[in-house]
Amino acid sequence: MVLELAVAVTLAQTPQPFPRPGTPSPPPATSPPAKPPAVAPPTTPANTNDVPTKETLGVEIYPGAEFLQSYDAGKGQRYYLFGTNASFVQIVTYYRNVLKQKGELIYDEPAIHEFDIGKFKEESMAFPPSVTVKDYTWGGSAGYLNPKRGKDPARFKTVIQIVPASGS
């Protein structure tokens, strides 16, 4: 009985030919496979880390906020990060006044507040045009680590993310 089981297990583990005998082979290819359609790369600024301005973003940048970096958001969009050591409440108050809207508190902990600055077009946008403010000192955190190593400040209390309404 044990020997029969061992033989059955060995046979089950033996590699089987493909295709198996008795099964029809796939027909030979008559032409090379079609190439996928070419996709144009998303349009981005010449240097994606050039410091953006109010004019290029279409929205005010909090005075004294430091440009950190921009990232490809997909569908030809970019988003831009700015760090500041002003408090979350100060930044939200600033954008409420500048944008003349209340915005929306997305999360209480960690605090994230979003302001819409344009219409979202799902077919051509990855993210809705917005200004998003996040508190990086929540829960005793020291803040958002400055991606520019060795530069002051080493960390930022608050980060502002801007997704322009245009494909900037």
Coordinates of N, CA, C and O in Angstrom, one line a residue:
M1 N 0.8 -1.2 0.0 CA 0.0 0.0 0.0 C 0.9 1.3 0.0 O 0.6 2.2 -0.8
V2 N 1.9 1.3 0.9 CA 2.8 2.4 0.9 C 3.6 2.6 -0.4 O 3.8 3.7 -0.9
L3 N 4.0 1.4 -0.9 CA 4.8 1.5 -2.2 C 3.9 2.0 -3.3 O 4.3 2.8 -4.1
E4 N 2.6 1.5 -3.4 CA 1.7 2.0 -4.4 C 1.5 3.5 -4.3 O 1.5 4.2 -5.3
L5 N 1.4 4.1 -3.1 CA 1.2 5.5 -2.8 C 2.5 6.2 -3.3 O 2.4 7.3 -3.9
A6 N 3.6 5.7 -3.0 CA 4.9 6.4 -3.3 C 5.0 6.4 -4.9 O 5.5 7.4 -5.4
V7 N 4.6 5.3 -5.6 CA 4.7 5.3 -7.0 C 3.7 6.3 -7.6 O 4.0 7.1 -8.5
A8 N 2.5 6.4 -7.0 CA 1.5 7.4 -7.5 C 2.0 8.8 -7.3 O 1.8 9.6 -8.2
V9 N 2.6 9.1 -6.2 CA 3.1 10.5 -5.9 C 4.3 10.8 -6.9 O 4.3 11.8 -7.5
T10 N 5.2 9.8 -7.1 CA 6.3 10.0 -8.1 C 5.8 10.3 -9.5 O 6.2 11.2 -10.1
L11 N 4.8 9.5 -9.9 CA 4.2 9.7 -11.2 C 3.5 11.1 -11.3 O 3.6 11.8 -12.4
A12 N 2.9 11.5 -10.3 CA 2.2 12.8 -10.3 C 3.2 13.9 -10.4 O 2.9 15.0 -10.9
Q13 N 4.4 13.7 -9.8 CA 5.4 14.8 -9.8 C 6.3 14.8 -11.1 O 7.1 15.7 -11.3
T14 N 6.2 13.7 -11.9 CA 7.0 13.6 -13.1 C 6.5 14.7 -14.1 O 5.3 14.8 -14.4
P15 N 7.4 15.5 -14.7 CA 7.0 16.5 -15.7 C 6.2 15.8 -16.8 O 6.6 14.7 -17.3
Q16 N 5.2 16.4 -17.3 CA 4.4 15.9 -18.4 C 4.8 16.7 -19.7 O 5.0 17.9 -19.6
P17 N 4.8 16.0 -20.8 CA 5.1 16.7 -22.0 C 4.0 17.7 -22.4 O 2.9 17.5 -22.0
F18 N 4.4 18.7 -23.1 CA 3.4 19.7 -23.5 C 3.6 19.9 -25.0 O 4.7 20.2 -25.5
P19 N 2.6 19.8 -25.8 CA 1.3 19.3 -25.5 C 1.3 17.9 -25.2 O 2.2 17.1 -25.6
R20 N 0.4 17.4 -24.4 CA 0.3 16.0 -24.1 C -0.1 15.2 -25.3 O -0.8 15.7 -26.2
P21 N 0.5 14.0 -25.4 CA 0.1 13.1 -26.5 C -1.4 13.0 -26.6 O -2.1 12.9 -25.6
G22 N -1.9 13.1 -27.8 CA -3.3 13.0 -28.1 C -4.1 14.3 -28.1 O -5.2 14.3 -28.4
T23 N -3.4 15.4 -27.7 CA -4.1 16.7 -27.8 C -3.5 17.4 -29.0 O -2.3 17.3 -29.3
P24 N -4.4 18.1 -29.7 CA -3.9 18.8 -30.9 C -3.0 19.9 -30.6 O -3.1 20.6 -29.6
S25 N -2.0 20.1 -31.4 CA -1.0 21.2 -31.3 C -1.6 22.5 -31.8 O -2.5 22.4 -32.7
P26 N -1.2 23.6 -31.3 CA -1.7 24.8 -31.8 C -1.2 25.0 -33.2 O -0.2 24.6 -33.6
P27 N -2.0 25.7 -34.1 CA -1.6 25.9 -35.5 C -0.4 26.8 -35.5 O -0.2 27.7 -34.7
P28 N 0.5 26.6 -36.5 CA 1.7 27.4 -36.6 C 1.3 28.9 -36.9 O 0.3 29.1 -37.6
A29 N 2.1 29.8 -36.4 CA 1.8 31.2 -36.7 C 2.1 31.5 -38.1 O 3.1 31.0 -38.7
T30 N 1.1 32.2 -38.8 CA 1.3 32.5 -40.2 C 2.0 33.9 -40.4 O 2.5 34.1 -41.5
S31 N 1.9 34.7 -39.4 CA 2.5 36.0 -39.5 C 3.0 36.4 -38.2 O 2.6 35.9 -37.1
P32 N 4.0 37.3 -38.1 CA 4.5 37.8 -36.8 C 3.4 38.4 -36.0 O 2.5 39.0 -36.6
P33 N 3.5 38.4 -34.7 CA 2.4 39.0 -33.9 C 2.4 40.5 -34.1 O 3.4 41.1 -34.4
A34 N 1.2 41.0 -34.1 CA 1.0 42.5 -34.3 C 1.7 43.2 -33.2 O 1.6 42.8 -32.0
K35 N 2.3 44.4 -33.5 CA 2.9 45.2 -32.5 C 1.8 46.0 -31.8 O 0.9 46.4 -32.5
P36 N 2.0 46.2 -30.5 CA 1.0 47.1 -29.8 C 1.1 48.5 -30.4 O 2.1 48.9 -30.8
P37 N 0.0 49.2 -30.3 CA 0.0 50.6 -30.9 C 1.0 51.4 -30.1 O 1.1 51.3 -28.9
A38 N 1.6 52.4 -30.7 CA 2.5 53.3 -30.1 C 1.7 54.2 -29.2 O 0.7 54.7 -29.5
V39 N 2.3 54.4 -28.0 CA 1.6 55.4 -27.1 C 2.6 56.5 -26.9 O 3.7 56.4 -26.6
A40 N 2.0 57.7 -27.1 CA 2.8 58.9 -26.9 C 3.1 59.1 -25.4 O 2.2 59.0 -24.6
P41 N 4.3 59.5 -25.1 CA 4.6 59.8 -23.7 C 3.9 61.0 -23.2 O 3.6 61.9 -24.0
P42 N 3.6 61.0 -21.9 CA 2.9 62.2 -21.4 C 3.7 63.5 -21.6 O 4.9 63.4 -21.5
T43 N 3.0 64.6 -21.8 CA 3.8 65.8 -22.0 C 4.1 66.3 -20.6 O 3.3 66.3 -19.7
T44 N 5.4 66.7 -20.4 CA 5.8 67.2 -19.1 C 6.8 68.3 -19.4 O 7.3 68.5 -20.5
P45 N 7.0 69.2 -18.4 CA 7.9 70.3 -18.6 C 9.3 69.8 -18.9 O 9.6 68.6 -18.6
A46 N 10.1 70.6 -19.5 CA 11.5 70.2 -19.9 C 12.3 69.6 -18.7 O 12.9 68.6 -18.7
N47 N 12.2 70.3 -17.6 CA 12.8 69.9 -16.4 C 11.8 69.8 -15.3 O 11.3 70.8 -14.8
T48 N 11.4 68.6 -15.0 CA 10.2 68.4 -14.1 C 10.5 68.9 -12.7 O 9.5 68.9 -11.9
N49 N 11.7 69.3 -12.3 CA 11.9 69.8 -11.0 C 12.2 71.3 -11.0 O 12.7 71.8 -10.1
D50 N 12.0 72.0 -12.2 CA 12.0 73.4 -12.2 C 11.0 73.9 -11.2 O 9.9 73.4 -11.1
V51 N 11.3 75.0 -10.5 CA 10.4 75.5 -9.4 C 9.2 76.1 -10.1 O 9.3 77.0 -10.9
P52 N 8.0 75.5 -9.9 CA 6.8 76.0 -10.5 C 6.4 77.4 -9.8 O 6.8 77.7 -8.7
T53 N 5.5 78.1 -10.6 CA 5.1 79.4 -10.1 C 3.6 79.4 -10.1 O 2.9 78.5 -10.6
K54 N 3.0 80.5 -9.5 CA 1.6 80.7 -9.5 C 1.0 80.6 -11.0 O 0.0 80.0 -11.2
E55 N 1.8 81.1 -11.9 CA 1.3 81.1 -13.3 C 1.3 79.7 -13.9 O 0.4 79.4 -14.6
T56 N 2.3 78.9 -13.6 CA 2.4 77.6 -14.1 C 1.4 76.6 -13.5 O 0.9 75.7 -14.1
L57 N 1.1 76.9 -12.2 CA 0.2 76.0 -11.5 C -1.3 76.5 -11.5 O -2.2 75.7 -11.3
G58 N -1.5 77.8 -11.7 CA -2.8 78.3 -11.8 C -3.4 78.6 -10.4 O -4.6 78.7 -10.2
V59 N -2.6 78.5 -9.4 CA -3.0 78.8 -8.0 C -1.9 79.3 -7.2 O -0.7 79.1 -7.5
E60 N -2.2 80.1 -6.2 CA -1.2 80.7 -5.3 C -0.4 79.6 -4.5 O -1.0 78.5 -4.2
I61 N 0.8 79.9 -4.3 CA 1.7 79.0 -3.5 C 1.9 79.7 -2.1 O 2.2 80.9 -2.1
Y62 N 1.7 79.0 -1.1 CA 1.8 79.6 0.3 C 3.2 80.3 0.4 O 4.2 79.7 0.1
P63 N 3.2 81.6 0.8 CA 4.4 82.3 0.9 C 5.4 81.6 1.8 O 5.1 81.2 2.9
G64 N 6.6 81.4 1.3 CA 7.7 80.7 2.1 C 7.7 79.2 2.0 O 8.6 78.6 2.5
A65 N 6.7 78.7 1.3 CA 6.7 77.2 1.1 C 7.8 76.8 0.2 O 8.1 77.5 -0.8
E66 N 8.5 75.7 0.5 CA 9.6 75.3 -0.3 C 9.2 74.2 -1.3 O 8.6 73.2 -0.9
F67 N 9.5 74.4 -2.6 CA 9.2 73.4 -3.6 C 10.1 72.2 -3.3 O 11.3 72.3 -3.1
L68 N 9.5 71.0 -3.2 CA 10.2 69.8 -2.9 C 10.5 69.0 -4.1 O 11.6 68.6 -4.4
Q69 N 9.4 68.7 -4.9 CA 9.6 67.9 -6.1 C 8.2 67.8 -6.8 O 7.2 67.9 -6.2
S70 N 8.3 67.4 -8.1 CA 7.1 67.1 -8.8 C 7.1 65.6 -9.2 O 8.2 65.1 -9.4
Y71 N 6.0 65.1 -9.4 CA 5.9 63.6 -9.7 C 4.9 63.5 -10.9 O 3.9 64.2 -11.0
D72 N 5.1 62.4 -11.7 CA 4.2 62.1 -12.7 C 2.9 61.4 -12.1 O 3.0 60.5 -11.4
A73 N 1.8 62.0 -12.4 CA 0.5 61.5 -11.8 C -0.2 60.6 -12.8 O -1.1 59.9 -12.4
G74 N 0.3 60.5 -14.0 CA -0.3 59.7 -15.1 C -1.2 60.6 -15.9 O -1.6 61.7 -15.6
K75 N -1.5 60.0 -17.1 CA -2.4 60.7 -18.0 C -1.9 62.2 -18.3 O -2.7 63.1 -18.5
G76 N -0.6 62.4 -18.4 CA -0.1 63.7 -18.7 C -0.1 64.7 -17.6 O 0.2 65.8 -17.8
Q77 N -0.5 64.3 -16.4 CA -0.6 65.2 -15.3 C 0.6 65.1 -14.4 O 1.3 64.0 -14.4
R78 N 0.9 66.1 -13.6 CA 1.9 66.1 -12.6 C 1.3 66.6 -11.3 O 0.3 67.3 -11.4
Y79 N 1.9 66.2 -10.2 CA 1.5 66.9 -9.0 C 2.8 67.4 -8.3 O 3.9 66.9 -8.6
Y80 N 2.7 68.5 -7.6 CA 3.8 69.3 -7.1 C 3.7 69.3 -5.5 O 2.6 69.6 -5.0
L81 N 4.8 69.0 -4.9 CA 4.8 69.0 -3.4 C 5.6 70.2 -2.9 O 6.7 70.5 -3.4
F82 N 5.1 70.9 -1.9 CA 5.7 72.0 -1.2 C 5.7 71.7 0.3 O 4.7 71.2 0.8
G83 N 6.8 72.0 0.9 CA 6.9 71.8 2.4 C 7.0 73.2 3.1 O 7.5 74.1 2.6
T84 N 6.4 73.2 4.3 CA 6.4 74.4 5.1 C 6.4 74.0 6.6 O 5.9 72.9 6.9
N85 N 6.9 74.9 7.4 CA 6.9 74.7 8.8 C 5.8 75.5 9.5 O 5.7 75.6 10.7
A86 N 4.9 76.1 8.7 CA 3.7 76.7 9.2 C 2.7 75.5 9.6 O 2.8 74.4 9.0
S87 N 1.9 75.8 10.5 CA 1.0 74.7 11.0 C -0.1 74.4 9.9 O -0.4 75.2 9.0
F88 N -0.6 73.2 10.1 CA -1.7 72.7 9.2 C -2.9 73.7 9.2 O -3.4 74.1 8.1
V89 N -3.2 74.2 10.4 CA -4.4 75.2 10.5 C -4.0 76.4 9.8 O -4.9 77.0 9.1
Q90 N -2.8 76.9 9.9 CA -2.4 78.2 9.1 C -2.5 78.0 7.6 O -3.0 78.9 6.9
I91 N -2.1 76.8 7.1 CA -2.1 76.6 5.7 C -3.6 76.5 5.2 O -3.9 77.0 4.2
V92 N -4.4 75.7 5.9 CA -5.8 75.6 5.5 C -6.5 76.9 5.6 O -7.2 77.3 4.6
T93 N -6.2 77.7 6.6 CA -6.8 79.1 6.7 C -6.4 79.9 5.5 O -7.2 80.6 4.9
Y94 N -5.1 79.9 5.1 CA -4.6 80.6 4.0 C -5.3 80.3 2.7 O -5.8 81.1 2.0
Y95 N -5.5 79.0 2.4 CA -6.1 78.5 1.2 C -7.6 78.8 1.2 O -8.2 79.0 0.2
R96 N -8.2 78.7 2.4 CA -9.7 79.1 2.5 C -9.9 80.6 2.0 O -10.8 80.9 1.3
N97 N -9.0 81.4 2.4 CA -9.1 82.8 2.1 C -8.7 83.1 0.6 O -9.4 83.8 -0.1
V98 N -7.6 82.5 0.1 CA -7.2 82.7 -1.2 C -8.1 82.1 -2.2 O -8.4 82.7 -3.3
L99 N -8.6 80.9 -2.0 CA -9.5 80.2 -2.9 C -11.0 80.6 -2.7 O -11.8 80.2 -3.5
K100 N -11.3 81.3 -1.6 CA -12.6 81.7 -1.3 C -13.6 80.5 -1.3 O -14.7 80.5 -1.9
Q101 N -13.1 79.4 -0.6 CA -13.9 78.2 -0.5 C -13.6 77.5 0.8 O -12.5 77.7 1.3
K102 N -14.5 76.8 1.3 CA -14.2 76.1 2.6 C -13.3 74.8 2.4 O -12.6 74.4 3.3
G103 N -13.4 74.2 1.3 CA -12.7 72.9 1.1 C -13.3 71.8 1.9 O -14.4 72.0 2.4
E104 N -12.6 70.7 2.0 CA -13.2 69.6 2.7 C -12.1 68.9 3.5 O -11.0 68.5 3.0
L105 N -12.4 68.6 4.8 CA -11.5 67.8 5.6 C -11.7 66.4 5.2 O -12.8 65.8 5.5
I106 N -10.7 65.8 4.6 CA -10.8 64.4 4.2 C -10.6 63.4 5.3 O -11.3 62.4 5.4
Y107 N -9.6 63.7 6.1 CA -9.3 62.8 7.3 C -9.0 63.7 8.5 O -8.4 64.8 8.4
D108 N -9.5 63.2 9.7 CA -9.2 63.9 10.9 C -7.8 63.6 11.4 O -7.1 64.5 11.9
E109 N -7.4 62.3 11.3 CA -6.1 61.8 11.8 C -5.5 60.9 10.8 O -6.0 59.8 10.6
P110 N -4.4 61.2 10.2 CA -3.7 62.5 10.2 C -4.6 63.5 9.4 O -5.3 63.1 8.4
A111 N -4.5 64.8 9.8 CA -5.4 65.8 9.2 C -5.0 66.0 7.7 O -3.8 66.3 7.4
I112 N -6.0 65.9 6.8 CA -5.8 66.1 5.4 C -7.0 66.9 4.9 O -8.1 66.5 5.1
H113 N -6.7 68.1 4.3 CA -7.8 69.0 3.8 C -7.6 69.2 2.3 O -6.4 69.4 1.9
E114 N -8.7 69.1 1.6 CA -8.6 69.3 0.1 C -9.5 70.4 -0.4 O -10.6 70.6 0.1
F115 N -8.9 71.1 -1.3 CA -9.6 72.2 -2.0 C -9.7 71.9 -3.5 O -8.6 71.7 -4.1
D116 N -10.8 71.8 -4.1 CA -11.0 71.6 -5.6 C -10.7 72.9 -6.3 O -11.1 73.9 -5.9
I117 N -9.9 72.8 -7.4 CA -9.5 74.0 -8.1 C -9.9 73.8 -9.6 O -9.4 74.7 -10.4
G118 N -10.6 72.8 -10.0 CA -11.0 72.6 -11.4 C -11.8 71.4 -11.5 O -12.0 70.6 -10.5
K119 N -12.4 71.2 -12.7 CA -13.3 70.1 -12.9 C -12.5 68.9 -13.3 O -11.5 68.9 -14.1
F120 N -12.8 67.7 -12.6 CA -12.2 66.5 -12.9 C -12.7 65.8 -14.2 O -14.0 65.7 -14.3
K121 N -11.9 65.5 -15.1 CA -12.3 64.8 -16.3 C -11.6 63.4 -16.3 O -10.5 63.3 -16.6
E122 N -12.4 62.5 -16.0 CA -11.9 61.1 -15.8 C -11.2 60.5 -17.0 O -10.2 59.8 -16.9
E123 N -11.6 60.9 -18.2 CA -11.0 60.3 -19.4 C -9.6 60.9 -19.7 O -8.8 60.3 -20.4
S124 N -9.3 62.1 -19.1 CA -8.0 62.7 -19.4 C -7.2 63.1 -18.2 O -6.1 63.6 -18.3
M125 N -7.7 62.7 -17.0 CA -7.0 63.1 -15.8 C -6.9 61.9 -14.8 O -7.8 61.1 -14.7
A126 N -5.7 61.8 -14.2 CA -5.5 60.8 -13.2 C -6.0 61.3 -11.8 O -6.5 60.5 -11.0
F127 N -5.9 62.6 -11.5 CA -6.3 63.1 -10.2 C -7.1 64.4 -10.5 O -6.9 65.1 -11.5
P128 N -8.0 64.7 -9.6 CA -8.8 65.9 -9.7 C -7.9 67.1 -9.4 O -7.0 67.0 -8.5
P129 N -8.0 68.2 -10.2 CA -7.2 69.4 -9.9 C -7.6 69.9 -8.5 O -8.7 70.1 -8.1
S130 N -6.5 70.0 -7.6 CA -6.8 70.3 -6.2 C -5.5 70.8 -5.5 O -4.4 70.7 -6.0
V131 N -5.8 71.4 -4.4 CA -4.7 71.7 -3.4 C -5.0 70.9 -2.2 O -6.1 71.0 -1.6
T132 N -4.1 70.0 -1.8 CA -4.3 69.2 -0.7 C -3.2 69.5 0.4 O -2.1 69.6 0.1
V133 N -3.7 69.7 1.6 CA -2.8 70.0 2.7 C -2.8 68.9 3.7 O -3.9 68.4 4.1
K134 N -1.6 68.4 4.1 CA -1.5 67.3 5.1 C -0.6 67.7 6.2 O 0.5 68.2 6.1
D135 N -1.1 67.4 7.4 CA -0.3 67.6 8.7 C 0.6 66.4 8.9 O 0.2 65.3 9.1
Y136 N 1.9 66.7 8.9 CA 2.9 65.6 9.1 C 3.4 65.6 10.5 O 4.4 64.8 10.8
T137 N 2.8 66.3 11.4 CA 3.2 66.2 12.8 C 2.2 65.4 13.7 O 2.4 65.4 14.9
W138 N 1.2 64.9 13.0 CA 0.2 64.1 13.7 C 0.8 62.9 14.5 O 1.8 62.3 14.0
G139 N 0.3 62.6 15.6 CA 0.8 61.5 16.4 C 2.2 61.6 16.9 O 2.9 60.6 17.1
G140 N 2.7 62.8 17.0 CA 4.1 63.0 17.5 C 5.2 62.9 16.4 O 6.4 62.9 16.8
S141 N 4.8 62.8 15.2 CA 5.8 62.7 14.1 C 6.6 63.9 14.0 O 6.2 65.0 14.3
A142 N 7.9 63.8 13.7 CA 8.8 64.9 13.6 C 8.6 65.7 12.3 O 9.1 66.8 12.1
G143 N 7.8 65.2 11.4 CA 7.5 65.9 10.1 C 7.9 65.1 8.9 O 8.5 64.1 9.0
Y144 N 7.6 65.7 7.8 CA 8.0 65.1 6.5 C 9.4 65.3 6.2 O 9.9 66.5 6.2
L145 N 10.2 64.3 6.0 CA 11.6 64.4 5.7 C 11.9 65.2 4.5 O 11.4 64.9 3.4
N146 N 12.8 66.1 4.6 CA 13.2 66.9 3.4 C 13.9 66.0 2.4 O 14.9 65.4 2.8
P147 N 13.4 65.9 1.2 CA 14.1 65.0 0.2 C 15.4 65.6 -0.2 O 16.2 64.9 -0.8
K148 N 15.7 66.8 0.1 CA 17.0 67.4 -0.3 C 17.9 67.2 1.0 O 18.0 68.1 1.8
R149 N 18.6 66.1 1.0 CA 19.4 65.7 2.1 C 20.4 66.7 2.5 O 21.0 67.4 1.6
G150 N 20.5 67.0 3.8 CA 21.5 67.9 4.3 C 21.1 69.4 4.3 O 21.8 70.3 4.6
K151 N 19.8 69.6 3.8 CA 19.3 71.0 3.7 C 18.4 71.3 4.9 O 17.8 70.4 5.4
D152 N 18.4 72.6 5.2 CA 17.5 73.0 6.3 C 16.2 73.5 5.7 O 16.2 74.2 4.6
P153 N 15.1 73.3 6.3 CA 14.9 72.4 7.5 C 15.0 70.9 7.1 O 14.8 70.6 5.9
A154 N 15.3 70.2 8.1 CA 15.5 68.7 7.8 C 14.1 68.1 7.7 O 14.0 67.0 7.0
R155 N 13.1 68.7 8.2 CA 11.7 68.1 8.2 C 10.7 69.3 8.0 O 11.0 70.4 8.4
F156 N 9.5 69.0 7.5 CA 8.5 70.0 7.3 C 7.2 69.5 8.1 O 6.8 68.4 8.0
K157 N 6.6 70.5 8.8 CA 5.4 70.2 9.6 C 4.2 69.9 8.6 O 3.4 69.0 8.9
T158 N 4.2 70.6 7.6 CA 3.0 70.5 6.7 C 3.4 70.4 5.2 O 4.4 71.1 4.8
V159 N 2.7 69.6 4.5 CA 3.0 69.4 3.0 C 1.8 69.9 2.2 O 0.7 69.5 2.6
I160 N 2.0 70.6 1.2 CA 1.0 71.1 0.3 C 1.2 70.4 -1.1 O 2.3 70.4 -1.6
Q161 N 0.2 69.7 -1.5 CA 0.2 69.0 -2.8 C -0.7 69.8 -3.8 O -1.9 70.0 -3.5
I162 N -0.2 70.2 -4.9 CA -1.0 70.9 -5.9 C -1.0 70.1 -7.2 O 0.0 69.7 -7.8
V163 N -2.2 69.8 -7.6 CA -2.5 69.2 -8.9 C -3.1 70.2 -9.8 O -4.3 70.6 -9.5
P164 N -2.4 70.8 -10.7 CA -3.0 71.9 -11.5 C -4.2 71.5 -12.4 O -4.3 70.3 -12.7
A165 N -5.0 72.5 -12.7 CA -6.2 72.2 -13.5 C -5.8 71.9 -15.0 O -6.4 71.1 -15.6
S166 N -4.7 72.5 -15.4 CA -4.2 72.2 -16.7 C -3.2 71.0 -16.6 O -2.9 70.6 -15.6
G167 N -2.7 70.5 -17.8 CA -1.8 69.4 -17.8 C -0.3 69.8 -17.4 O 0.6 69.1 -17.8
S168 N -0.1 70.9 -16.6 CA 1.2 71.3 -16.3 C 2.1 70.3 -15.9 O 1.8 69.4 -15.2

